[in-house]
C-alpha cells in the first residue's frame, strides 16, 4: 500500500544501496525523484503535471509528468 511505497521501500532501497529511485504517485499526480546520500535519501525534485521529471543519475532521462499520468489513465480504462 501507500505506506510501503512511501516509507518502507525507501528504507529497503537505502539498505540495498539503490542510488536513485522515483516515486510515481497517482493520487497526488506527482513524480518524486530521490537520490541516496550516505545512508538516506534526499528529494532531488517533486514534479507535477506541466513539469518534466529528470534524473540526476541518468543524464538525458526526462519524463513528461502529465503525459505519464494520461497514459496510465488510458491504460487503466482499456483493461
mmCIF file with all atom_site columns, C-alpha atoms in Angstrom, residues 16-55:
data_model
loop_
_atom_site.group_PDB
_atom_site.id
_atom_site.type_symbol
_atom_site.label_atom_id
_atom_site.label_alt_id
_atom_site.label_comp_id
_atom_site.label_asym_id
_atom_site.label_entity_id
_atom_site.label_seq_id
_atom_site.pdbx_PDB_ins_code
_atom_site.Cartn_x
_atom_site.Cartn_y
_atom_site.Cartn_z
_atom_site.occupancy
_atom_site.B_iso_or_equiv
_atom_site.pdbx_formal_charge
_atom_site.auth_seq_id
_atom_site.auth_comp_id
_atom_site.auth_asym_id
_atom_site.auth_atom_id
_atom_site.pdbx_PDB_model_num
ATOM 1  C CA . UNK A 1 16 ? 20.438 -2.149 -0.711  1.00 0.00 ? 16 UNK A CA 1
ATOM 2  C CA . UNK A 1 17 ? 22.358 0.921  -1.922  1.00 0.00 ? 17 UNK A CA 1
ATOM 3  C CA . UNK A 1 18 ? 19.989 1.861  -4.766  1.00 0.00 ? 18 UNK A CA 1
ATOM 4  C CA . UNK A 1 19 ? 21.452 5.216  -5.897  1.00 0.00 ? 19 UNK A CA 1
ATOM 5  C CA . UNK A 1 20 ? 18.246 6.804  -7.229  1.00 0.00 ? 20 UNK A CA 1
ATOM 6  C CA . UNK A 1 21 ? 14.575 5.945  -7.352  1.00 0.00 ? 21 UNK A CA 1
ATOM 7  C CA . UNK A 1 22 ? 11.373 7.548  -8.484  1.00 0.00 ? 22 UNK A CA 1
ATOM 8  C CA . UNK A 1 23 ? 8.009  7.546  -6.747  1.00 0.00 ? 23 UNK A CA 1
ATOM 9  C CA . UNK A 1 24 ? 5.107  7.895  -9.157  1.00 0.00 ? 24 UNK A CA 1
ATOM 10 C CA . UNK A 1 25 ? 2.113  8.943  -7.065  1.00 0.00 ? 25 UNK A CA 1
ATOM 11 C CA . UNK A 1 26 ? -1.189 8.716  -8.978  1.00 0.00 ? 26 UNK A CA 1
ATOM 12 C CA . UNK A 1 27 ? -3.176 10.099 -6.043  1.00 0.00 ? 27 UNK A CA 1
ATOM 13 C CA . UNK A 1 28 ? -1.236 13.379 -5.890  1.00 0.00 ? 28 UNK A CA 1
ATOM 14 C CA . UNK A 1 29 ? -0.338 13.278 -9.620  1.00 0.00 ? 29 UNK A CA 1
ATOM 15 C CA . UNK A 1 30 ? 3.303  13.750 -8.658  1.00 0.00 ? 30 UNK A CA 1
ATOM 16 C CA . UNK A 1 31 ? 6.640  12.164 -9.502  1.00 0.00 ? 31 UNK A CA 1
ATOM 17 C CA . UNK A 1 32 ? 9.313  12.431 -6.818  1.00 0.00 ? 32 UNK A CA 1
ATOM 18 C CA . UNK A 1 33 ? 12.954 11.764 -7.658  1.00 0.00 ? 33 UNK A CA 1
ATOM 19 C CA . UNK A 1 34 ? 15.142 10.696 -4.738  1.00 0.00 ? 34 UNK A CA 1
ATOM 20 C CA . UNK A 1 35 ? 18.894 10.152 -4.545  1.00 0.00 ? 35 UNK A CA 1
ATOM 21 C CA . UNK A 1 36 ? 20.858 8.218  -1.950  1.00 0.00 ? 36 UNK A CA 1
ATOM 22 C CA . UNK A 1 37 ? 23.198 10.412 0.065   1.00 0.00 ? 37 UNK A CA 1
ATOM 23 C CA . UNK A 1 38 ? 25.238 8.409  2.551   1.00 0.00 ? 38 UNK A CA 1
ATOM 24 C CA . UNK A 1 39 ? 22.539 6.149  4.050   1.00 0.00 ? 39 UNK A CA 1
ATOM 25 C CA . UNK A 1 40 ? 19.453 8.326  3.477   1.00 0.00 ? 40 UNK A CA 1
ATOM 26 C CA . UNK A 1 41 ? 17.528 9.629  0.506   1.00 0.00 ? 41 UNK A CA 1
ATOM 27 C CA . UNK A 1 42 ? 17.235 13.272 -0.358  1.00 0.00 ? 42 UNK A CA 1
ATOM 28 C CA . UNK A 1 43 ? 14.475 14.556 -2.617  1.00 0.00 ? 43 UNK A CA 1
ATOM 29 C CA . UNK A 1 44 ? 16.021 15.917 -5.812  1.00 0.00 ? 44 UNK A CA 1
ATOM 30 C CA . UNK A 1 45 ? 12.695 17.140 -7.092  1.00 0.00 ? 45 UNK A CA 1
ATOM 31 C CA . UNK A 1 46 ? 8.935  16.808 -6.928  1.00 0.00 ? 46 UNK A CA 1
ATOM 32 C CA . UNK A 1 47 ? 7.350  17.172 -10.334 1.00 0.00 ? 47 UNK A CA 1
ATOM 33 C CA . UNK A 1 48 ? 3.692  17.883 -11.139 1.00 0.00 ? 48 UNK A CA 1
ATOM 34 C CA . UNK A 1 49 ? 1.691  17.874 -14.390 1.00 0.00 ? 49 UNK A CA 1
ATOM 35 C CA . UNK A 1 50 ? 3.234  20.555 -16.600 1.00 0.00 ? 50 UNK A CA 1
ATOM 36 C CA . UNK A 1 51 ? 6.725  19.665 -15.334 1.00 0.00 ? 51 UNK A CA 1
ATOM 37 C CA . UNK A 1 52 ? 9.334  17.373 -16.804 1.00 0.00 ? 52 UNK A CA 1
ATOM 38 C CA . UNK A 1 53 ? 10.869 14.991 -14.231 1.00 0.00 ? 53 UNK A CA 1
ATOM 39 C CA . UNK A 1 54 ? 14.607 14.490 -14.697 1.00 0.00 ? 54 UNK A CA 1
ATOM 40 C CA . UNK A 1 55 ? 17.183 12.058 -13.412 1.00 0.00 ? 55 UNK A CA 1
#
